Structure formats: C-alpha cells, structure tokens
Coordinates of C-alpha atoms in Angstrom, one line a residue:
Chain A
M29 CA 0.0 0.0 0.0
A30 CA 2.7 2.4 1.0
I31 CA 4.8 3.6 -1.8
E32 CA 8.3 4.0 -0.5
E33 CA 11.7 4.4 -1.9
Q34 CA 14.6 2.6 -0.5
S35 CA 17.4 4.9 -1.4
G36 CA 20.8 5.9 0.0
T37 CA 19.2 8.4 2.5
G38 CA 16.9 5.7 4.0
L39 CA 13.1 5.5 4.0
V40 CA 11.2 8.0 2.0
F41 CA 7.5 8.0 2.2
H42 CA 5.1 9.3 -0.3
P43 CA 1.9 9.5 1.7
L44 CA 0.3 12.0 -0.6
D45 CA 0.6 9.8 -3.7
Q46 CA -2.7 8.1 -2.8
F47 CA -4.4 11.3 -3.8
I48 CA -2.9 11.4 -7.3
V49 CA -5.6 11.6 -9.9
K50 CA -4.9 9.3 -12.9
P51 CA -7.0 7.9 -15.7
A52 CA -8.7 4.8 -14.8
F53 CA -8.2 3.1 -18.1
G54 CA -4.7 3.4 -19.7
D55 CA -2.4 6.4 -19.5
G56 CA -3.0 9.9 -20.7
V57 CA -3.7 13.4 -19.8
V58 CA -6.4 14.1 -17.2
N59 CA -8.9 16.2 -19.0
W60 CA -12.1 17.4 -17.4
Y61 CA -14.1 14.6 -19.0
T62 CA -11.5 11.8 -18.5
I63 CA -12.7 8.8 -16.5
T64 CA -10.3 8.8 -13.6
N65 CA -9.9 6.9 -10.3
V66 CA -12.0 9.8 -8.8
T67 CA -14.7 9.0 -11.3
V68 CA -14.6 5.3 -10.5
W69 CA -14.9 5.8 -6.8
M70 CA -17.7 8.4 -7.2
G71 CA -19.4 5.8 -9.4
I72 CA -19.0 3.1 -6.7
T73 CA -20.4 5.6 -4.2
L74 CA -23.4 6.1 -6.5
L75 CA -23.8 2.4 -6.9
C76 CA -23.7 1.7 -3.2
I77 CA -26.3 4.4 -2.5
F78 CA -28.5 2.9 -5.3
A79 CA -28.0 -0.6 -3.9
L80 CA -28.9 0.4 -0.4
F81 CA -31.7 2.8 -1.1
V82 CA -33.4 1.4 -4.2
L83 CA -32.7 -2.4 -3.9
G84 CA -32.8 -2.3 -0.1
S85 CA -36.3 -0.7 -0.1
R86 CA -37.8 -2.6 -3.0
G87 CA -39.8 -4.8 -0.6
R88 CA -41.8 -1.8 0.5
A89 CA -42.6 -3.9 3.6
I90 CA -44.7 -2.6 6.4
I91 CA -42.6 -4.8 8.6
P92 CA -39.1 -3.9 7.2
S93 CA -36.3 -6.3 6.4
R94 CA -32.9 -5.6 7.9
T95 CA -31.7 -3.6 4.9
Q96 CA -34.9 -1.6 4.7
S97 CA -34.6 -0.8 8.4
V98 CA -31.2 0.7 7.8
V99 CA -32.6 2.7 4.9
E100 CA -35.5 3.9 7.0
M101 CA -33.2 4.8 9.8
L102 CA -31.0 7.0 7.6
Y103 CA -34.1 8.5 6.1
G104 CA -35.6 9.3 9.5
F105 CA -32.3 10.5 10.9
I106 CA -31.9 13.2 8.2
Y107 CA -35.6 14.0 8.0
K108 CA -35.8 14.6 11.7
M109 CA -32.6 16.6 11.6
I110 CA -34.0 19.0 9.0
E111 CA -37.3 19.2 10.8
D112 CA -35.8 19.9 14.1
I113 CA -33.1 22.3 13.0
S114 CA -34.4 24.0 9.9
G115 CA -38.1 23.9 10.6
K116 CA -41.1 22.2 9.1
D117 CA -41.0 24.2 5.9
A118 CA -37.5 23.1 5.2
T119 CA -38.5 19.5 4.7
R120 CA -39.1 20.2 1.0
Y121 CA -35.3 20.5 0.6
F122 CA -34.9 17.1 2.2
P123 CA -33.7 15.3 -1.0
Y124 CA -30.9 17.9 -1.5
V125 CA -29.6 17.6 2.0
M126 CA -30.0 13.8 1.8
T127 CA -28.0 13.8 -1.4
L128 CA -25.1 15.7 0.3
F129 CA -25.2 13.6 3.4
L130 CA -25.2 10.2 1.6
F131 CA -22.5 11.2 -0.9
I132 CA -20.2 12.3 1.9
L133 CA -21.1 9.4 4.2
F134 CA -20.6 6.8 1.5
A135 CA -17.5 8.4 0.0
N136 CA -15.9 8.6 3.5
Y137 CA -16.6 5.0 4.3
L138 CA -15.7 3.6 0.9
A139 CA -12.4 5.5 1.2
L140 CA -11.6 3.3 4.2
I141 CA -11.3 0.2 2.0
P142 CA -7.6 -0.4 1.4
M143 CA -6.4 0.6 -2.1
S144 CA -9.5 2.8 -2.6
Y145 CA -9.6 6.4 -3.4
S146 CA -11.3 9.1 -1.3
P147 CA -13.0 11.8 -3.3
T148 CA -13.8 13.7 -0.1
S149 CA -10.1 14.2 0.6
M150 CA -9.8 16.4 -2.4
I151 CA -10.3 20.1 -1.8
A152 CA -11.9 20.6 -5.3
V153 CA -14.6 18.1 -4.3
T154 CA -15.3 19.4 -0.8
A155 CA -15.1 23.0 -2.0
T156 CA -17.6 22.3 -4.7
L157 CA -19.9 20.8 -2.1
G158 CA -19.4 23.6 0.4
F159 CA -19.6 26.5 -2.0
G160 CA -22.3 24.9 -4.0
A161 CA -24.5 24.5 -0.9
F162 CA -23.5 28.0 0.3
I163 CA -24.4 29.7 -2.9
A164 CA -27.7 27.7 -3.3
I165 CA -28.7 28.5 0.3
T166 CA -27.8 32.2 -0.1
I167 CA -29.9 32.5 -3.3
L168 CA -32.7 30.6 -1.6
G169 CA -32.5 33.1 1.3
F170 CA -32.9 36.1 -1.1
V171 CA -35.6 34.4 -3.1
K172 CA -37.6 33.6 0.0
N173 CA -37.1 36.8 2.0
G174 CA -36.1 39.4 -0.5
M175 CA -33.9 42.1 0.9
S176 CA -35.1 41.3 4.4
F177 CA -32.7 38.4 4.2
L178 CA -30.0 40.9 5.1
S179 CA -31.6 41.3 8.5
L180 CA -29.7 38.1 9.3
F181 CA -26.7 40.4 9.8
W182 CA -28.5 43.2 11.6
V183 CA -29.0 41.8 15.1
S184 CA -32.0 43.7 16.5
A185 CA -31.4 42.2 19.9
A186 CA -28.1 44.0 20.3
P187 CA -27.7 47.6 21.4
L188 CA -27.9 50.0 18.4
A189 CA -24.4 51.2 18.9
L190 CA -23.0 47.7 18.6
R191 CA -25.0 46.6 15.7
P192 CA -22.7 47.8 12.9
V193 CA -19.8 46.0 14.6
I194 CA -21.8 42.8 15.0
A195 CA -23.0 43.1 11.4
L196 CA -19.4 43.2 10.2
I197 CA -18.6 40.1 12.3
E198 CA -21.7 38.3 11.1
I199 CA -20.9 39.1 7.5
I200 CA -17.4 37.8 7.9
S201 CA -18.6 34.7 9.6
Y202 CA -21.2 34.2 7.0
F203 CA -18.7 34.1 4.2
V204 CA -16.3 31.9 6.1
R205 CA -19.0 29.2 6.3
P206 CA -18.3 27.5 3.0
V207 CA -14.6 27.7 3.6
S208 CA -14.9 26.1 7.0
L209 CA -17.3 23.5 5.6
S210 CA -14.9 22.4 2.8
I211 CA -11.6 22.7 4.8
R212 CA -13.1 20.8 7.7
L213 CA -14.1 17.8 5.6
V214 CA -11.0 17.7 3.4
G215 CA -8.7 18.2 6.4
N216 CA -10.2 15.4 8.4
I217 CA -10.4 12.9 5.7
A218 CA -7.0 13.7 4.0
A219 CA -5.1 13.9 7.2
G220 CA -6.5 10.5 8.4
H221 CA -5.4 8.9 5.1
V222 CA -2.0 10.5 5.2
V223 CA -1.5 9.3 8.8
L224 CA -2.6 5.8 7.8
K225 CA -0.1 5.8 4.9
V226 CA 2.7 7.0 7.1
F227 CA 2.1 4.2 9.6
A228 CA 1.9 1.7 6.7
G229 CA 5.3 3.0 5.6
F230 CA 6.8 2.3 9.0
A231 CA 5.2 -1.2 9.0
A232 CA 7.8 -2.2 6.4
V233 CA 10.6 -1.6 8.9
T234 CA 11.0 -4.8 11.0
L235 CA 11.6 -3.1 14.3
A236 CA 8.8 -0.6 14.1
S237 CA 6.3 -2.8 12.4
P238 CA 4.4 -4.1 15.5
A239 CA 3.9 -0.6 16.8
A240 CA 3.0 0.6 13.2
V241 CA 0.4 -2.1 12.8
L242 CA -1.1 -1.3 16.1
G243 CA -1.0 2.4 15.1
I244 CA -2.8 1.6 11.8
V245 CA -5.5 -0.3 13.7
A246 CA -6.0 2.5 16.2
I247 CA -6.0 5.3 13.5
Y248 CA -8.3 3.1 11.3
G249 CA -10.8 2.9 14.2
L250 CA -10.6 6.6 14.7
E251 CA -11.1 7.2 11.0
V252 CA -14.3 5.0 11.1
L253 CA -15.6 7.5 13.6
V254 CA -14.3 10.5 11.7
A255 CA -15.9 9.3 8.5
G256 CA -19.4 9.2 10.0
I257 CA -19.0 12.3 12.2
Q258 CA -17.8 14.5 9.3
A259 CA -20.8 13.5 7.2
Y260 CA -23.0 14.3 10.2
V261 CA -21.3 17.6 10.9
F262 CA -21.5 18.7 7.3
T263 CA -25.2 17.9 7.1
I264 CA -26.1 19.5 10.4
L265 CA -24.3 22.7 9.4
I266 CA -26.1 22.7 6.1
C267 CA -29.4 22.4 8.1
V268 CA -28.4 25.3 10.3
Y269 CA -27.6 27.5 7.3
L270 CA -30.8 26.5 5.7
K271 CA -32.6 27.6 8.8
D272 CA -30.9 31.0 8.6
A273 CA -31.9 31.3 4.9
L274 CA -35.6 30.4 5.6
H275 CA -35.9 32.3 8.9
P276 CA -33.3 35.1 8.9
H277 CA -35.0 37.2 11.6
H278 CA -33.4 36.7 14.9
Chain B
M30 CA 8.9 4.6 -19.7
E31 CA 8.5 6.6 -16.5
T32 CA 9.4 9.7 -18.4
E33 CA 6.5 9.1 -20.7
T34 CA 4.0 8.8 -17.8
T35 CA 5.4 12.0 -16.5
Q36 CA 4.9 13.7 -19.8
V37 CA 1.3 12.8 -20.0
A38 CA 0.4 13.1 -16.3
G39 CA 1.2 16.8 -16.3
V40 CA 3.0 19.1 -13.9
C41 CA 1.8 17.6 -10.7
V42 CA 3.9 14.4 -10.6
D43 CA 7.6 14.1 -10.9
A44 CA 9.7 11.8 -13.1
G45 CA 9.1 8.8 -10.7
G46 CA 5.4 9.2 -10.8
Y47 CA 5.3 10.6 -7.3
A48 CA 3.3 13.6 -6.3
L49 CA 4.8 17.0 -6.4
G50 CA 3.4 18.9 -3.5
M51 CA -0.2 18.2 -2.5
P52 CA -2.2 16.5 -5.3
Q53 CA -5.2 18.3 -3.7
L54 CA -3.8 21.6 -5.0
C55 CA -3.1 20.4 -8.5
A56 CA -5.2 22.8 -10.6
D57 CA -4.9 20.5 -13.7
W58 CA -6.9 17.8 -12.0
M59 CA -9.6 20.0 -10.5
P60 CA -12.0 20.4 -13.4
N61 CA -12.1 16.6 -13.7
Q62 CA -13.1 16.1 -10.1
I63 CA -15.7 18.9 -10.1
F64 CA -17.2 17.7 -13.4
W65 CA -17.6 14.1 -12.1
L66 CA -18.7 15.3 -8.7
V67 CA -21.5 17.3 -10.2
I68 CA -22.5 14.3 -12.4
T69 CA -22.5 12.0 -9.4
L70 CA -24.5 14.4 -7.2
I71 CA -27.1 14.8 -9.9
A72 CA -27.3 11.1 -10.4
I73 CA -27.7 10.5 -6.6
F74 CA -30.2 13.3 -6.4
F75 CA -32.4 11.7 -9.1
V76 CA -32.1 8.2 -7.6
L77 CA -33.2 9.6 -4.3
S78 CA -35.8 12.1 -5.3
R79 CA -37.4 10.0 -8.0
I80 CA -37.2 6.5 -6.6
A81 CA -35.9 6.0 -3.1
L82 CA -37.2 8.8 -1.0
P83 CA -40.9 8.8 -2.2
R84 CA -40.9 5.0 -1.8
I85 CA -39.5 5.1 1.8
G86 CA -41.7 8.0 2.7
A87 CA -44.8 6.1 1.4
V88 CA -43.8 3.0 3.4
L89 CA -43.3 5.1 6.6
A90 CA -46.6 6.9 6.1
E91 CA -48.3 3.6 5.4
R92 CA -46.8 2.1 8.5
S93 CA -47.7 5.0 10.7
G94 CA -51.2 4.8 9.3
T95 CA -51.4 1.1 10.0
I96 CA -50.2 1.7 13.5
T97 CA -52.7 4.5 14.1
N98 CA -55.5 2.3 12.8
D99 CA -54.4 -0.6 14.9
I100 CA -54.3 1.6 18.0
A101 CA -57.7 3.0 17.2
A102 CA -59.0 -0.6 16.7
A103 CA -57.4 -1.6 20.0
E104 CA -59.0 1.4 21.6
D105 CA -62.4 0.3 20.1
F106 CA -62.0 -3.2 21.4
K107 CA -61.0 -1.9 24.8
N108 CA -64.2 0.3 24.9
K109 CA -66.2 -2.7 23.8
A110 CA -64.7 -4.8 26.6
A111 CA -65.5 -2.1 29.1
A112 CA -69.0 -1.9 27.9
A113 CA -69.4 -5.7 28.1
E114 CA -68.0 -5.5 31.6
A115 CA -70.5 -2.8 32.5
A116 CA -73.3 -4.9 31.1
Y117 CA -72.2 -7.9 33.0
E118 CA -72.0 -5.8 36.2
Q119 CA -75.4 -4.4 35.5
A120 CA -76.8 -7.9 34.9
L121 CA -75.2 -9.1 38.1
A122 CA -76.7 -6.2 40.0
D123 CA -80.1 -6.8 38.4
A124 CA -80.0 -10.5 39.3
R125 CA -79.0 -9.6 42.9
T126 CA -81.9 -7.1 43.1
E127 CA -84.3 -9.7 41.7
A128 CA -83.0 -12.3 44.1
Q129 CA -83.6 -9.9 47.0
A130 CA -87.1 -9.2 45.8
I131 CA -87.8 -12.9 45.4
I132 CA -86.4 -13.6 48.9
A133 CA -88.5 -10.7 50.4
K134 CA -91.6 -12.0 48.6
A135 CA -91.1 -15.5 49.8
K136 CA -90.5 -14.3 53.3
A137 CA -93.7 -12.3 53.1
E138 CA -95.7 -15.3 51.8
I139 CA -94.3 -17.5 54.5
Q140 CA -95.0 -14.9 57.1
A141 CA -98.6 -14.6 55.9
E142 CA -99.1 -18.3 55.9
L143 CA -97.5 -18.5 59.3
D144 CA -99.7 -15.8 60.6
V145 CA -102.8 -17.5 59.3
E146 CA -101.7 -20.8 60.8
L147 CA -100.9 -19.1 64.0
A148 CA -104.2 -17.4 64.1
K149 CA -105.9 -20.8 63.4
A150 CA -103.9 -22.4 66.1
D151 CA -104.6 -19.6 68.5
A152 CA -108.3 -19.9 67.8
A153 CA -108.2 -23.6 68.3
I154 CA -106.3 -23.2 71.5
A155 CA -108.8 -20.5 72.6
A156 CA -111.7 -22.8 71.8
K157 CA -110.1 -25.7 73.6
T158 CA -109.4 -23.4 76.6
A159 CA -112.9 -22.1 76.7
E160 CA -114.2 -25.7 76.5
S161 CA -111.9 -26.8 79.2
E162 CA -112.9 -23.8 81.3
A163 CA -116.5 -24.6 80.8
A164 CA -115.9 -28.2 81.7
I165 CA -113.9 -27.1 84.8
A166 CA -116.7 -24.7 85.8
E167 CA -119.3 -27.3 85.4
I168 CA -117.3 -29.8 87.4
R169 CA -116.8 -27.1 90.1
D170 CA -120.5 -26.3 90.1
N171 CA -121.4 -29.9 90.3
S172 CA -118.9 -30.5 93.1
V173 CA -120.2 -27.5 95.0
K174 CA -123.7 -28.7 94.6
N175 CA -122.7 -32.2 95.7
I176 CA -120.8 -30.8 98.6
T177 CA -123.7 -28.7 99.7
A178 CA -126.0 -31.6 99.4
V179 CA -123.6 -33.8 101.3
A180 CA -123.0 -31.1 103.9
K181 CA -126.8 -30.7 104.4
D182 CA -127.3 -34.4 104.7
T183 CA -124.4 -34.7 107.0
A184 CA -125.6 -31.7 109.1
K185 CA -129.1 -33.2 109.3
E186 CA -127.8 -36.6 110.3
L187 CA -125.5 -34.9 112.8
V188 CA -128.3 -32.9 114.3
L189 CA -130.4 -36.0 114.4
A190 CA -127.6 -38.0 116.0
M191 CA -127.1 -35.3 118.6
G192 CA -130.7 -35.6 119.4
G193 CA -131.9 -32.4 118.1
S194 CA -134.4 -31.8 115.6
A195 CA -134.2 -29.4 112.8
D196 CA -136.2 -28.8 109.9
A197 CA -134.6 -28.8 106.5
K198 CA -135.0 -25.1 106.0
T199 CA -132.9 -24.1 108.9
I200 CA -130.2 -26.6 108.1
T201 CA -130.0 -25.4 104.5
A202 CA -129.7 -21.8 105.6
A203 CA -127.0 -22.7 108.1
V204 CA -125.0 -24.7 105.6
N205 CA -125.3 -22.0 103.0
A206 CA -124.1 -19.4 105.5
R207 CA -121.1 -21.6 106.3
M208 CA -120.3 -22.3 102.7
K209 CA -120.2 -18.6 101.9
G210 CA -117.9 -17.9 104.9

C-alpha cells in the first residue's frame, strides 16, 4: 500500500501519492471529461447508494427487512434533523440535504477500503460541495425573504451602537461558512489517510512494524468514527444555514 | 517509460510518478473532479428524489397509518370490553336485586301463611281453653252442689244424731251461710 523508496538516504514515504488523480483506463492526460480513479470511486459511491436505497427498499414492507430498516433509519435521521433544526417548511429541501449527506457518508466509508480512493479528501470536491451549498442557500434566502434576508446580519437584539460591529462580524462569519465546511471535511479525511499511509510505511521496517500495525488499527478505528462524524457535521451545518436562509430574523 | 508517464500526467507528478506537493492543490486535476462530482451528485439526487425517498416516505406513512389504525381498533376493542363488563356488572346487580325481591316476597308469603296458621292455632287453642274452662266450671259447680247436698245431709244426720231436731229449711240456711264464709 505504501509507496516507499529505499534509497541511500533511508526511508522516503510518499503518503500523498494516494491522492494522485490518474486515468482509470490506460495512460493519458487528465482532461475534465476523463474517467479517472476519482470518477470510478464516485461511481462506486453512487452504486452503493443505489443498492442500499433502491434495492434495499424494493420490498416496500410494512414490517421492514434488515436492509430496509437501515434505509429507513437513515431517512428518518436526516428527515428529523432537517425538521428539528431548519423547521417544518425546510423538509421540501430534504432530497438535496439527503444527497449531500449520503454522498459524503458513502465516499468517506468507501475510502476506508484499502487501495480505494477518497474523493472527499480532495479540496476541489469538498469546496464544490461547500460553496455549492452555500451559494444555493444564499440564493434561496434572497428568493424567500427578498432584501429582508439581510436582517440576518442586523442583530436587532443587540444595542444599536454595537449593531454595525456585530453586522461586520456576522458578514465575515457568513462568508467563512463554505470555507470552513470544505476545509473541515477535506482536512479530516485527507489527514487521516496520510497518517494511515505513514504508519503503513513504518510497517515495512521490521523493528517498528508491531507498533506501526497497532497504530494503523488505532487510526483506522478513529477514521471510522471521523468518516461518520464528518458527514454528520457537514449535514447538520447545512441544516443550520438552511434555517438562517428560511428564517433570517433573529 | 517513466518519463512518458510524467509527460502525459502533467505538472503535478515528478519523473518517478510521485506527487509534487499536494495532489489536492493540482489545478490541472480539479475540473475533472468537479465535473464528475456534479454528475455523481445529480445522479444521486435523481435516484433519491425519483425512486428511493418517495418510496420510503410512502412506506413510513403507510406504517404510521397502519399503527394509528391498529391503535384505534385496539381502543375500540377496549371500549367494547369495558361496555361488556359494565353490562355484566349491570346484569349481576339486576340479578341480585331480583333475588332480593324474590327472597322478600317468599318471606312475606311464608310470614302470611304462618300468621294464618298461628291465628288458626290460637283460635283452636282459645276454643279448647274455653271448652276446658266450661268443663272445669261445670265440674266445680257440680262439686259445690254435691258438697252442699252432702253437707246438708251430714248436718241433718249430725243434728239427728245429737238428738236435736231441725227442719230442713234451717239446716239449709245454716249450711249456705257456712259455705259462703
């Protein structure tokens, strides 16, 4: 797994090589339309979601099968999250939020399969997710509330003198949202995979290998948690931003 | 061989095929990821919104409907059971009341019969008593008469035996005076 180079200077790890984008079939230039390893793993993500959600629920049973219970649990989990955080009227955006959540969740977990590729460790991917959601939610806020959406930044509960200052802080924090969304996700996933790779590199050294293998196990366990938690955090923050867009008045 | 790969892979990998810097920041690769991400998201969205989510939503709604119906039916049955119990209690109470009435009636009847019989018996006893009293009175009268007669005879005989003489009238008056005393 670890690509290492035994040269005169000793061990050299290349923990970042796992993130290299290369064509899935044959060699060549990576154009925007090229089918790459990223494409393949996004496709697998899609297939897994299809398998679980479409094939798993095809029984339409009143008393659900095991797979259908899992599907219903995920459905209920996100539906309730939107309902509780964003409000009843936000449930019409449920499919969008569900799409984001499932993509991140499945991509994160599939990336934990050895030799796999993790799309969510690429900043281009997470930034597209983060900024896409941010722009969509901001447009939604203006469409739903018109110019009164700007009252989100004008905190009427604060003393009048402080309001401009608070507005400035609120605006900065508003525009930091997509950045924090994408950096948080990419940072967690990429860092975890780099650490795994570094441990894997040490596993090739006889003396260090027991500790390295234990380290891989421990970090892997941590990454299993991180994969789920990051998908959850991303989704819950989207719900919070959605609430701000639908109900900007404090 | 390696050089060729490097040539086609672009500026983000070195001659050995290893990453130069962070592959995440390689601008050459970004359009590809973004393009396929958008395609994937659209595909997931359509799978979810067209097939999966309506289906699951329908199943959940159907289930909650079934559960609500079942609970309503159970509530109905419970009410019916309560009504049946009330009817049973009512019937039991009615039966008790009726039994009490029958007992009271029977008691009254028995009492009436008893009273009649008692009255009859009392009358019979009274008749017997009167009869007996009459008999006793007669016996007493008779005995008094007899005693008077015997006393007169005895007195006359005594007087005669003493050598006196007395007419019957005097003796009778004397005996009667004694008898009264």
